[in-house]
Amino acid sequence: MSCKVILAQSIAASYRDELKDTIKTRNICPKLVGFLANEDPAAAKYAEWTAKTCAETGIEFELRKCSRNELEDKIVEANQDVDVHGIMVYYPVFGDRQDQYLQNVVDVGKDVEGLHHKYVYNMYHNVRFLDEAKTKKCIIPCTPLGLVKVMEYIGIYNSILPYGNRLHGRVVTIINRSEIVGRPLAALLANDGAKVYSVDINGIQEFHRGVGLQLKKHEVCETTLKVEDVLPLSDVVITGVPSPAYKVPSHLIRDGATCINFSTFKNFDGEEIKKKAAIYVPAVGKVTVAMLERNLIRLYDYQNQDRAAKATSTA
């Protein structure tokens, strides 16, 4: 078999080394607070994994457990604490629109997950910076950002093309359209120039910036296409179906495609996919956590810049 299997650990390594070096050379200790307000064992495991990774990197991580009815007040406390540089919440909490509300309770300047409305709006409108001087990049949700970094690492992004257009000519299918990962990822990739087929149980949408990337930001079109129509066209297939029973039909994958799985379950048949794919990435979790830490360092710097600017203006 000619398929190259690439593990998340090898992709995350350079980012983690850079983070460790930054923290050590600058002698800083950013603090991340995670809130756990549910009984989900997967969330507890993720919190444990985050704590371990942060300790290795040199980041202070504190897990705060509370009831879901206390959570809003606890987030506000952390917002007001100058010693807390980043906040994350292990969702779902209520599992409905109240979770969306909580995402916006988190201070935009401490939102390491990039779920605040300001970041979400900017992402969908292809606004990449928070300021006119373009010194502060927007925070992007960790898993979609991690998947972008995976695609950069394996050469899907074409560095010869201008920044913002480096997926021009690529066709990507994403089997997941959740508001946390699938839809943001489709928007990010389309804004970078790809034609994206976004698949969920209700059908397939196409995200794109038009012929020759004439549009400034992506648009979304409904289609009547089926999975069997889009998989054979796709240079990249990304899956995130939260079910152990789901498997992508390997026979539909284009020969030489790149296949990436971000689900906690194996959405590809490991042996069958190696017969078709050129590159297979079975999981991305370690890259996601590296992006979480990277977002934290970025917010730490923004907070210090804001404090310095405020001190200068009042001097």
PDB file of C-alpha atoms in Angstrom:
ATOM      1  CA  MET A   1       0.000   0.000   0.000  1.00  0.00           C
ATOM      2  CA  SER A   2       1.289   3.491  -0.883  1.00  0.00           C
ATOM      3  CA  CYS A   3      -0.923   5.359   1.618  1.00  0.00           C
ATOM      4  CA  LYS A   4       0.962   7.571   4.077  1.00  0.00           C
ATOM      5  CA  VAL A   5      -0.596   7.562   7.559  1.00  0.00           C
ATOM      6  CA  ILE A   6       0.157  10.783   9.449  1.00  0.00           C
ATOM      7  CA  LEU A   7      -0.449  11.008  13.188  1.00  0.00           C
ATOM      8  CA  ALA A   8      -1.646  14.144  14.955  1.00  0.00           C
ATOM      9  CA  GLN A   9       1.281  13.983  17.363  1.00  0.00           C
ATOM     10  CA  SER A  10       3.793  14.594  14.575  1.00  0.00           C
ATOM     11  CA  ILE A  11       1.771  17.554  13.250  1.00  0.00           C
ATOM     12  CA  ALA A  12       1.347  19.100  16.712  1.00  0.00           C
ATOM     13  CA  ALA A  13       5.016  18.679  17.679  1.00  0.00           C
ATOM     14  CA  SER A  14       6.352  21.846  16.009  1.00  0.00           C
ATOM     15  CA  TYR A  15       3.537  23.973  17.460  1.00  0.00           C
ATOM     16  CA  ARG A  16       4.095  22.570  20.939  1.00  0.00           C
ATOM     17  CA  ASP A  17       7.856  23.121  20.724  1.00  0.00           C
ATOM     18  CA  GLU A  18       7.236  26.710  19.642  1.00  0.00           C
ATOM     19  CA  LEU A  19       4.796  27.243  22.532  1.00  0.00           C
ATOM     20  CA  LYS A  20       7.226  25.801  25.089  1.00  0.00           C
ATOM     21  CA  ASP A  21      10.035  27.956  23.745  1.00  0.00           C
ATOM     22  CA  THR A  22       7.873  31.111  23.808  1.00  0.00           C
ATOM     23  CA  ILE A  23       6.784  30.519  27.404  1.00  0.00           C
ATOM     24  CA  LYS A  24      10.317  29.698  28.566  1.00  0.00           C
ATOM     25  CA  THR A  25      12.203  32.503  26.787  1.00  0.00           C
ATOM     26  CA  ARG A  26       9.645  35.155  27.730  1.00  0.00           C
ATOM     27  CA  ASN A  27       9.286  33.760  31.274  1.00  0.00           C
ATOM     28  CA  ILE A  28       5.495  33.970  31.199  1.00  0.00           C
ATOM     29  CA  CYS A  29       2.806  31.739  32.698  1.00  0.00           C
ATOM     30  CA  PRO A  30      -0.576  32.258  31.004  1.00  0.00           C
ATOM     31  CA  LYS A  31      -3.549  30.922  32.946  1.00  0.00           C
ATOM     32  CA  LEU A  32      -6.399  28.987  31.347  1.00  0.00           C
ATOM     33  CA  VAL A  33      -9.605  28.206  33.251  1.00  0.00           C
ATOM     34  CA  GLY A  34     -11.863  25.398  32.073  1.00  0.00           C
ATOM     35  CA  PHE A  35     -15.449  25.077  33.310  1.00  0.00           C
ATOM     36  CA  LEU A  36     -17.031  21.641  33.636  1.00  0.00           C
ATOM     37  CA  ALA A  37     -20.767  21.809  34.321  1.00  0.00           C
ATOM     38  CA  ASN A  38     -21.959  18.475  32.966  1.00  0.00           C
ATOM     39  CA  GLU A  39     -21.557  14.767  33.698  1.00  0.00           C
ATOM     40  CA  ASP A  40     -20.264  13.876  30.249  1.00  0.00           C
ATOM     41  CA  PRO A  41     -17.346  11.413  30.643  1.00  0.00           C
ATOM     42  CA  ALA A  42     -15.919  12.543  27.284  1.00  0.00           C
ATOM     43  CA  ALA A  43     -15.785  16.152  28.561  1.00  0.00           C
ATOM     44  CA  ALA A  44     -14.084  15.002  31.756  1.00  0.00           C
ATOM     45  CA  LYS A  45     -11.540  13.074  29.695  1.00  0.00           C
ATOM     46  CA  TYR A  46     -10.904  16.100  27.472  1.00  0.00           C
ATOM     47  CA  ALA A  47     -10.403  18.251  30.606  1.00  0.00           C
ATOM     48  CA  GLU A  48      -7.909  15.712  31.967  1.00  0.00           C
ATOM     49  CA  TRP A  49      -6.067  15.678  28.640  1.00  0.00           C
ATOM     50  CA  THR A  50      -6.027  19.492  28.497  1.00  0.00           C
ATOM     51  CA  ALA A  51      -4.586  19.704  32.019  1.00  0.00           C
ATOM     52  CA  LYS A  52      -1.812  17.228  31.178  1.00  0.00           C
ATOM     53  CA  THR A  53      -0.892  18.986  27.938  1.00  0.00           C
ATOM     54  CA  CYS A  54      -0.888  22.446  29.543  1.00  0.00           C
ATOM     55  CA  ALA A  55       1.375  21.240  32.351  1.00  0.00           C
ATOM     56  CA  GLU A  56       3.857  19.898  29.791  1.00  0.00           C
ATOM     57  CA  THR A  57       3.791  23.182  27.845  1.00  0.00           C
ATOM     58  CA  GLY A  58       4.143  25.480  30.865  1.00  0.00           C
ATOM     59  CA  ILE A  59       0.588  26.820  30.963  1.00  0.00           C
ATOM     60  CA  GLU A  60      -1.314  27.029  34.235  1.00  0.00           C
ATOM     61  CA  PHE A  61      -4.628  25.201  33.849  1.00  0.00           C
ATOM     62  CA  GLU A  62      -7.396  25.236  36.428  1.00  0.00           C
ATOM     63  CA  LEU A  63     -10.521  23.114  36.091  1.00  0.00           C
ATOM     64  CA  ARG A  64     -13.515  24.607  37.877  1.00  0.00           C
ATOM     65  CA  LYS A  65     -16.509  22.334  38.375  1.00  0.00           C
ATOM     66  CA  CYS A  66     -19.939  23.764  39.068  1.00  0.00           C
ATOM     67  CA  SER A  67     -23.613  23.129  38.409  1.00  0.00           C
ATOM     68  CA  ARG A  68     -24.966  24.365  35.113  1.00  0.00           C
ATOM     69  CA  ASN A  69     -27.161  26.901  36.924  1.00  0.00           C
ATOM     70  CA  GLU A  70     -24.076  28.435  38.583  1.00  0.00           C
ATOM     71  CA  LEU A  71     -22.034  28.499  35.393  1.00  0.00           C
ATOM     72  CA  GLU A  72     -22.966  31.960  34.117  1.00  0.00           C
ATOM     73  CA  ASP A  73     -21.936  33.655  37.383  1.00  0.00           C
ATOM     74  CA  LYS A  74     -18.716  31.659  37.492  1.00  0.00           C
ATOM     75  CA  ILE A  75     -17.840  32.739  33.935  1.00  0.00           C
ATOM     76  CA  VAL A  76     -18.457  36.390  34.854  1.00  0.00           C
ATOM     77  CA  GLU A  77     -16.109  36.014  37.844  1.00  0.00           C
ATOM     78  CA  ALA A  78     -13.386  34.644  35.573  1.00  0.00           C
ATOM     79  CA  ASN A  79     -14.025  37.446  33.054  1.00  0.00           C
ATOM     80  CA  GLN A  80     -13.282  39.996  35.778  1.00  0.00           C
ATOM     81  CA  ASP A  81     -10.189  38.222  37.156  1.00  0.00           C
ATOM     82  CA  VAL A  82      -7.077  39.827  35.621  1.00  0.00           C
ATOM     83  CA  ASP A  83      -5.035  36.733  36.485  1.00  0.00           C
ATOM     84  CA  VAL A  84      -7.178  34.599  34.148  1.00  0.00           C
ATOM     85  CA  HIS A  85      -6.051  34.959  30.531  1.00  0.00           C
ATOM     86  CA  GLY A  86      -8.267  32.375  28.830  1.00  0.00           C
ATOM     87  CA  ILE A  87     -11.621  30.716  29.442  1.00  0.00           C
ATOM     88  CA  MET A  88     -13.130  27.582  27.964  1.00  0.00           C
ATOM     89  CA  VAL A  89     -16.355  25.700  28.696  1.00  0.00           C
ATOM     90  CA  TYR A  90     -16.886  21.990  28.142  1.00  0.00           C
ATOM     91  CA  TYR A  91     -20.073  21.840  26.084  1.00  0.00           C
ATOM     92  CA  PRO A  92     -22.845  20.740  25.916  1.00  0.00           C
ATOM     93  CA  VAL A  93     -24.140  22.261  29.144  1.00  0.00           C
ATOM     94  CA  PHE A  94     -27.863  22.740  28.461  1.00  0.00           C
ATOM     95  CA  GLY A  95     -27.681  21.423  24.916  1.00  0.00           C
ATOM     96  CA  ASP A  96     -29.795  24.195  23.414  1.00  0.00           C
ATOM     97  CA  ARG A  97     -29.741  27.925  22.659  1.00  0.00           C
ATOM     98  CA  GLN A  98     -28.728  28.597  26.253  1.00  0.00           C
ATOM     99  CA  ASP A  99     -25.315  27.177  25.374  1.00  0.00           C
ATOM    100  CA  GLN A 100     -25.100  29.765  22.583  1.00  0.00           C
ATOM    101  CA  TYR A 101     -25.896  32.443  25.134  1.00  0.00           C
ATOM    102  CA  LEU A 102     -23.130  31.162  27.437  1.00  0.00           C
ATOM    103  CA  GLN A 103     -20.633  31.314  24.566  1.00  0.00           C
ATOM    104  CA  ASN A 104     -21.296  35.048  24.451  1.00  0.00           C
ATOM    105  CA  VAL A 105     -21.055  35.476  28.222  1.00  0.00           C
ATOM    106  CA  VAL A 106     -17.364  34.561  27.955  1.00  0.00           C
ATOM    107  CA  ASP A 107     -15.356  37.789  27.524  1.00  0.00           C
ATOM    108  CA  VAL A 108     -14.333  38.106  23.864  1.00  0.00           C
ATOM    109  CA  GLY A 109     -10.811  38.939  25.056  1.00  0.00           C
ATOM    110  CA  LYS A 110     -10.547  35.639  26.949  1.00  0.00           C
ATOM    111  CA  ASP A 111     -12.411  33.303  24.589  1.00  0.00           C
ATOM    112  CA  VAL A 112      -9.763  30.726  23.628  1.00  0.00           C
ATOM    113  CA  GLU A 113     -12.350  28.632  21.772  1.00  0.00           C
ATOM    114  CA  GLY A 114     -13.337  31.422  19.363  1.00  0.00           C
ATOM    115  CA  LEU A 115     -17.051  30.832  19.953  1.00  0.00           C
ATOM    116  CA  HIS A 116     -18.049  34.412  20.824  1.00  0.00           C
ATOM    117  CA  HIS A 117     -20.383  36.033  18.277  1.00  0.00           C
ATOM    118  CA  LYS A 118     -17.722  38.573  17.271  1.00  0.00           C
ATOM    119  CA  TYR A 119     -15.309  35.823  16.216  1.00  0.00           C
ATOM    120  CA  VAL A 120     -18.039  33.747  14.572  1.00  0.00           C
ATOM    121  CA  TYR A 121     -19.324  36.765  12.605  1.00  0.00           C
ATOM    122  CA  ASN A 122     -15.807  37.677  11.465  1.00  0.00           C
ATOM    123  CA  MET A 123     -15.063  34.111  10.427  1.00  0.00           C
ATOM    124  CA  TYR A 124     -18.163  33.792   8.247  1.00  0.00           C
ATOM    125  CA  HIS A 125     -17.562  37.233   6.706  1.00  0.00           C
ATOM    126  CA  ASN A 126     -13.883  36.488   6.016  1.00  0.00           C
ATOM    127  CA  VAL A 127     -12.699  39.237   8.374  1.00  0.00           C
ATOM    128  CA  ARG A 128      -9.307  38.052   9.590  1.00  0.00           C
ATOM    129  CA  PHE A 129      -8.234  40.805  11.986  1.00  0.00           C
ATOM    130  CA  LEU A 130      -9.801  42.503  15.001  1.00  0.00           C
ATOM    131  CA  ASP A 131      -8.265  45.909  14.314  1.00  0.00           C
ATOM    132  CA  GLU A 132      -7.846  48.186  11.296  1.00  0.00           C
ATOM    133  CA  ALA A 133      -4.051  48.129  11.686  1.00  0.00           C
ATOM    134  CA  LYS A 134      -4.190  44.332  11.271  1.00  0.00           C
ATOM    135  CA  THR A 135      -2.052  43.639  14.324  1.00  0.00           C
ATOM    136  CA  LYS A 136      -4.539  41.349  16.077  1.00  0.00           C
ATOM    137  CA  LYS A 137      -5.699  38.218  14.301  1.00  0.00           C
ATOM    138  CA  CYS A 138      -9.170  36.868  15.076  1.00  0.00           C
ATOM    139  CA  ILE A 139      -9.436  33.806  17.293  1.00  0.00           C
ATOM    140  CA  ILE A 140     -10.613  30.777  15.315  1.00  0.00           C
ATOM    141  CA  PRO A 141     -12.348  27.743  16.909  1.00  0.00           C
ATOM    142  CA  CYS A 142      -9.714  25.179  17.902  1.00  0.00           C
ATOM    143  CA  THR A 143     -10.811  22.088  15.952  1.00  0.00           C
ATOM    144  CA  PRO A 144     -11.490  23.904  12.634  1.00  0.00           C
ATOM    145  CA  LEU A 145      -8.179  25.755  13.071  1.00  0.00           C
ATOM    146  CA  GLY A 146      -6.445  22.463  13.866  1.00  0.00           C
ATOM    147  CA  LEU A 147      -7.828  20.936  10.674  1.00  0.00           C
ATOM    148  CA  VAL A 148      -6.548  23.904   8.653  1.00  0.00           C
ATOM    149  CA  LYS A 149      -3.098  23.334  10.178  1.00  0.00           C
ATOM    150  CA  VAL A 150      -3.290  19.619   9.319  1.00  0.00           C
ATOM    151  CA  MET A 151      -4.062  20.540   5.712  1.00  0.00           C
ATOM    152  CA  GLU A 152      -1.189  23.036   5.628  1.00  0.00           C
ATOM    153  CA  TYR A 153       1.195  20.413   7.030  1.00  0.00           C
ATOM    154  CA  ILE A 154       0.360  17.805   4.407  1.00  0.00           C
ATOM    155  CA  GLY A 155       0.530  20.282   1.518  1.00  0.00           C
ATOM    156  CA  ILE A 156      -3.128  20.782   0.604  1.00  0.00           C
ATOM    157  CA  TYR A 157      -2.604  24.540   0.862  1.00  0.00           C
ATOM    158  CA  ASN A 158      -0.629  25.887  -2.100  1.00  0.00           C
ATOM    159  CA  SER A 159       1.974  28.306  -0.710  1.00  0.00           C
ATOM    160  CA  ILE A 160       2.688  29.698  -4.192  1.00  0.00           C
ATOM    161  CA  LEU A 161      -0.760  31.338  -4.239  1.00  0.00           C
ATOM    162  CA  PRO A 162      -1.523  34.537  -2.274  1.00  0.00           C
ATOM    163  CA  TYR A 163      -2.557  34.257   1.384  1.00  0.00           C
ATOM    164  CA  GLY A 164      -6.331  33.800   1.505  1.00  0.00           C
ATOM    165  CA  ASN A 165      -6.503  32.002  -1.858  1.00  0.00           C
ATOM    166  CA  ARG A 166      -4.296  29.000  -1.210  1.00  0.00           C
ATOM    167  CA  LEU A 167      -7.043  26.387  -1.607  1.00  0.00           C
ATOM    168  CA  HIS A 168      -8.071  27.648  -5.047  1.00  0.00           C
ATOM    169  CA  GLY A 169      -8.790  24.611  -7.222  1.00  0.00           C
ATOM    170  CA  ARG A 170      -9.236  22.199  -4.320  1.00  0.00           C
ATOM    171  CA  VAL A 171     -12.471  20.270  -3.815  1.00  0.00           C
ATOM    172  CA  VAL A 172     -13.203  19.271  -0.217  1.00  0.00           C
ATOM    173  CA  THR A 173     -16.062  17.212   1.226  1.00  0.00           C
ATOM    174  CA  ILE A 174     -16.833  17.590   4.945  1.00  0.00           C
ATOM    175  CA  ILE A 175     -19.206  15.015   6.423  1.00  0.00           C
ATOM    176  CA  ASN A 176     -20.419  17.017   9.425  1.00  0.00           C
ATOM    177  CA  ARG A 177     -22.199  20.384   9.551  1.00  0.00           C
ATOM    178  CA  SER A 178     -22.289  21.037  13.284  1.00  0.00           C
ATOM    179  CA  GLU A 179     -22.134  24.652  14.441  1.00  0.00           C
ATOM    180  CA  ILE A 180     -18.987  23.888  16.459  1.00  0.00           C
ATOM    181  CA  VAL A 181     -16.832  22.244  13.766  1.00  0.00           C
ATOM    182  CA  GLY A 182     -18.379  21.292  10.423  1.00  0.00           C
ATOM    183  CA  ARG A 183     -19.984  24.547   9.316  1.00  0.00           C
ATOM    184  CA  PRO A 184     -17.164  26.823  10.554  1.00  0.00           C
ATOM    185  CA  LEU A 185     -14.642  24.558   8.839  1.00  0.00           C
ATOM    186  CA  ALA A 186     -16.575  24.696   5.552  1.00  0.00           C
ATOM    187  CA  ALA A 187     -16.591  28.502   5.756  1.00  0.00           C
ATOM    188  CA  LEU A 188     -12.871  28.711   6.553  1.00  0.00           C
ATOM    189  CA  LEU A 189     -11.880  26.438   3.676  1.00  0.00           C
ATOM    190  CA  ALA A 190     -14.225  28.143   1.209  1.00  0.00           C
ATOM    191  CA  ASN A 191     -12.917  31.557   2.267  1.00  0.00           C
ATOM    192  CA  ASP A 192      -9.426  30.229   1.515  1.00  0.00           C
ATOM    193  CA  GLY A 193     -10.565  29.360  -2.024  1.00  0.00           C
ATOM    194  CA  ALA A 194     -11.808  25.750  -1.909  1.00  0.00           C
ATOM    195  CA  LYS A 195     -15.069  24.428  -3.289  1.00  0.00           C
ATOM    196  CA  VAL A 196     -16.557  22.683  -0.257  1.00  0.00           C
ATOM    197  CA  TYR A 197     -19.353  20.132  -0.162  1.00  0.00           C
ATOM    198  CA  SER A 198     -20.861  20.210   3.325  1.00  0.00           C
ATOM    199  CA  VAL A 199     -22.750  17.003   4.131  1.00  0.00           C
ATOM    200  CA  ASP A 200     -25.268  16.319   6.890  1.00  0.00           C
ATOM    201  CA  ILE A 201     -28.382  14.184   7.285  1.00  0.00           C
ATOM    202  CA  ASN A 202     -30.532  16.848   5.574  1.00  0.00           C
ATOM    203  CA  GLY A 203     -28.499  17.046   2.385  1.00  0.00           C
ATOM    204  CA  ILE A 204     -25.454  18.677   0.814  1.00  0.00           C
ATOM    205  CA  GLN A 205     -24.625  22.375   0.619  1.00  0.00           C
ATOM    206  CA  GLU A 206     -21.869  23.890  -1.506  1.00  0.00           C
ATOM    207  CA  PHE A 207     -19.640  26.611  -0.031  1.00  0.00           C
ATOM    208  CA  HIS A 208     -17.530  28.608  -2.516  1.00  0.00           C
ATOM    209  CA  ARG A 209     -16.255  32.050  -3.552  1.00  0.00           C
ATOM    210  CA  GLY A 210     -17.366  31.770  -7.153  1.00  0.00           C
ATOM    211  CA  VAL A 211     -15.475  31.328 -10.408  1.00  0.00           C
ATOM    212  CA  GLY A 212     -11.974  32.786 -10.129  1.00  0.00           C
ATOM    213  CA  LEU A 213     -12.655  33.585  -6.444  1.00  0.00           C
ATOM    214  CA  GLN A 214     -14.506  36.742  -7.450  1.00  0.00           C
ATOM    215  CA  LEU A 215     -16.375  36.931  -4.145  1.00  0.00           C
ATOM    216  CA  LYS A 216     -14.773  38.507  -1.067  1.00  0.00           C
ATOM    217  CA  LYS A 217     -16.402  35.933   1.209  1.00  0.00           C
ATOM    218  CA  HIS A 218     -17.962  32.550   0.603  1.00  0.00           C
ATOM    219  CA  GLU A 219     -21.579  31.967  -0.337  1.00  0.00           C
ATOM    220  CA  VAL A 220     -23.680  28.881   0.329  1.00  0.00           C
ATOM    221  CA  CYS A 221     -25.855  27.073  -2.205  1.00  0.00           C
ATOM    222  CA  GLU A 222     -28.288  24.231  -1.649  1.00  0.00           C
ATOM    223  CA  THR A 223     -27.729  21.223  -3.926  1.00  0.00           C
ATOM    224  CA  THR A 224     -29.526  18.013  -4.867  1.00  0.00           C
ATOM    225  CA  LEU A 225     -26.240  16.116  -4.858  1.00  0.00           C
ATOM    226  CA  LYS A 226     -25.655  12.931  -2.886  1.00  0.00           C
ATOM    227  CA  VAL A 227     -22.555  11.580  -1.151  1.00  0.00           C
ATOM    228  CA  GLU A 228     -21.948   9.214  -4.066  1.00  0.00           C
ATOM    229  CA  ASP A 229     -21.804  12.272  -6.354  1.00  0.00           C
ATOM    230  CA  VAL A 230     -19.317  14.368  -4.378  1.00  0.00           C
ATOM    231  CA  LEU A 231     -16.846  11.869  -2.911  1.00  0.00           C
ATOM    232  CA  PRO A 232     -15.364  10.843  -6.298  1.00  0.00           C
ATOM    233  CA  LEU A 233     -14.784  14.578  -7.058  1.00  0.00           C
ATOM    234  CA  SER A 234     -13.020  15.375  -3.795  1.00  0.00           C
ATOM    235  CA  ASP A 235      -9.308  15.963  -3.309  1.00  0.00           C
ATOM    236  CA  VAL A 236      -9.895  15.920   0.459  1.00  0.00           C
ATOM    237  CA  VAL A 237     -12.537  14.106   2.532  1.00  0.00           C
ATOM    238  CA  ILE A 238     -12.959  15.189   6.167  1.00  0.00           C
ATOM    239  CA  THR A 239     -15.230  13.291   8.545  1.00  0.00           C
ATOM    240  CA  GLY A 240     -16.680  14.033  11.960  1.00  0.00           C
ATOM    241  CA  VAL A 241     -19.685  11.750  12.393  1.00  0.00           C
ATOM    242  CA  PRO A 242     -20.253  11.034  16.116  1.00  0.00           C
ATOM    243  CA  SER A 243     -21.259   7.400  15.650  1.00  0.00           C
ATOM    244  CA  PRO A 244     -19.294   4.148  15.847  1.00  0.00           C
ATOM    245  CA  ALA A 245     -21.596   2.665  13.194  1.00  0.00           C
ATOM    246  CA  TYR A 246     -20.830   5.193  10.457  1.00  0.00           C
ATOM    247  CA  LYS A 247     -18.178   4.404   7.858  1.00  0.00           C
ATOM    248  CA  VAL A 248     -17.393   6.383   4.709  1.00  0.00           C
ATOM    249  CA  PRO A 249     -17.886   4.120   1.651  1.00  0.00           C
ATOM    250  CA  SER A 250     -14.234   3.559   0.712  1.00  0.00           C
ATOM    251  CA  HIS A 251     -15.078   2.562  -2.865  1.00  0.00           C
ATOM    252  CA  LEU A 252     -16.368   6.102  -3.518  1.00  0.00           C
ATOM    253  CA  ILE A 253     -13.138   7.800  -2.476  1.00  0.00           C
ATOM    254  CA  ARG A 254     -11.119   9.201  -5.373  1.00  0.00           C
ATOM    255  CA  ASP A 255      -7.828   7.387  -5.924  1.00  0.00           C
ATOM    256  CA  GLY A 256      -5.052   9.431  -4.296  1.00  0.00           C
ATOM    257  CA  ALA A 257      -7.357  11.549  -2.127  1.00  0.00           C
ATOM    258  CA  THR A 258      -6.474  12.839   1.341  1.00  0.00           C
ATOM    259  CA  CYS A 259      -8.721  11.546   4.148  1.00  0.00           C
ATOM    260  CA  ILE A 260      -8.901  13.193   7.584  1.00  0.00           C
ATOM    261  CA  ASN A 261     -11.029  12.071  10.538  1.00  0.00           C
ATOM    262  CA  PHE A 262     -11.818  14.368  13.488  1.00  0.00           C
ATOM    263  CA  SER A 263     -14.554  12.226  15.026  1.00  0.00           C
ATOM    264  CA  THR A 264     -13.798  10.369  18.266  1.00  0.00           C
ATOM    265  CA  PHE A 265     -14.962   7.315  16.284  1.00  0.00           C
ATOM    266  CA  LYS A 266     -13.224   5.814  13.267  1.00  0.00           C
ATOM    267  CA  ASN A 267     -15.303   7.069  10.333  1.00  0.00           C
ATOM    268  CA  PHE A 268     -12.991   5.402   7.807  1.00  0.00           C
ATOM    269  CA  ASP A 269     -12.305   1.690   7.531  1.00  0.00           C
ATOM    270  CA  GLY A 270      -8.609   1.797   8.383  1.00  0.00           C
ATOM    271  CA  GLU A 271      -7.505  -0.971   6.036  1.00  0.00           C
ATOM    272  CA  GLU A 272      -9.826  -0.217   3.130  1.00  0.00           C
ATOM    273  CA  ILE A 273      -9.059   3.495   3.068  1.00  0.00           C
ATOM    274  CA  LYS A 274      -5.340   2.791   2.778  1.00  0.00           C
ATOM    275  CA  LYS A 275      -6.018   1.095  -0.554  1.00  0.00           C
ATOM    276  CA  LYS A 276      -7.440   4.343  -2.022  1.00  0.00           C
ATOM    277  CA  ALA A 277      -6.085   7.355  -0.116  1.00  0.00           C
ATOM    278  CA  ALA A 278      -2.637   8.852  -0.653  1.00  0.00           C
ATOM    279  CA  ILE A 279      -2.672  10.401   2.835  1.00  0.00           C
ATOM    280  CA  TYR A 280      -4.746   9.341   5.843  1.00  0.00           C
ATOM    281  CA  VAL A 281      -4.935  11.268   9.135  1.00  0.00           C
ATOM    282  CA  PRO A 282      -6.933   9.102  11.594  1.00  0.00           C
ATOM    283  CA  ALA A 283      -7.303  11.704  14.382  1.00  0.00           C
ATOM    284  CA  VAL A 284      -6.553  15.385  15.078  1.00  0.00           C
ATOM    285  CA  GLY A 285      -7.055  15.770  18.853  1.00  0.00           C
ATOM    286  CA  LYS A 286      -3.475  16.699  19.725  1.00  0.00           C
ATOM    287  CA  VAL A 287      -3.436  19.399  17.062  1.00  0.00           C
ATOM    288  CA  THR A 288      -6.708  20.800  18.475  1.00  0.00           C
ATOM    289  CA  VAL A 289      -5.192  21.144  21.960  1.00  0.00           C
ATOM    290  CA  ALA A 290      -2.076  22.797  20.497  1.00  0.00           C
ATOM    291  CA  MET A 291      -4.342  25.356  18.786  1.00  0.00           C
ATOM    292  CA  LEU A 292      -6.145  25.950  22.106  1.00  0.00           C
ATOM    293  CA  GLU A 293      -2.792  26.771  23.727  1.00  0.00           C
ATOM    294  CA  ARG A 294      -1.781  28.912  20.762  1.00  0.00           C
ATOM    295  CA  ASN A 295      -5.013  30.910  21.034  1.00  0.00           C
ATOM    296  CA  LEU A 296      -4.314  31.417  24.756  1.00  0.00           C
ATOM    297  CA  ILE A 297      -0.845  32.886  24.105  1.00  0.00           C
ATOM    298  CA  ARG A 298      -2.344  35.177  21.491  1.00  0.00           C
ATOM    299  CA  LEU A 299      -5.018  36.436  23.923  1.00  0.00           C
ATOM    300  CA  TYR A 300      -2.404  36.844  26.669  1.00  0.00           C
ATOM    301  CA  ASP A 301      -0.469  39.164  24.342  1.00  0.00           C
ATOM    302  CA  TYR A 302      -3.587  41.094  23.297  1.00  0.00           C
ATOM    303  CA  GLN A 303      -4.481  41.701  26.952  1.00  0.00           C
ATOM    304  CA  ASN A 304      -1.000  43.015  27.709  1.00  0.00           C
ATOM    305  CA  GLN A 305      -1.090  45.260  24.620  1.00  0.00           C
ATOM    306  CA  ASP A 306      -4.446  46.667  25.710  1.00  0.00           C
ATOM    307  CA  ARG A 307      -3.188  47.338  29.244  1.00  0.00           C
ATOM    308  CA  ALA A 308      -0.071  49.070  27.910  1.00  0.00           C
ATOM    309  CA  ALA A 309      -2.144  51.199  25.531  1.00  0.00           C
ATOM    310  CA  LYS A 310      -4.517  52.146  28.345  1.00  0.00           C
ATOM    311  CA  ALA A 311      -1.626  53.078  30.657  1.00  0.00           C
ATOM    312  CA  THR A 312      -0.085  55.238  27.926  1.00  0.00           C
ATOM    313  CA  SER A 313      -3.355  57.051  27.215  1.00  0.00           C
ATOM    314  CA  THR A 314      -3.902  57.877  30.905  1.00  0.00           C
ATOM    315  CA  ALA A 315      -0.283  58.891  31.612  1.00  0.00           C
TER     316      ALA A 315
END
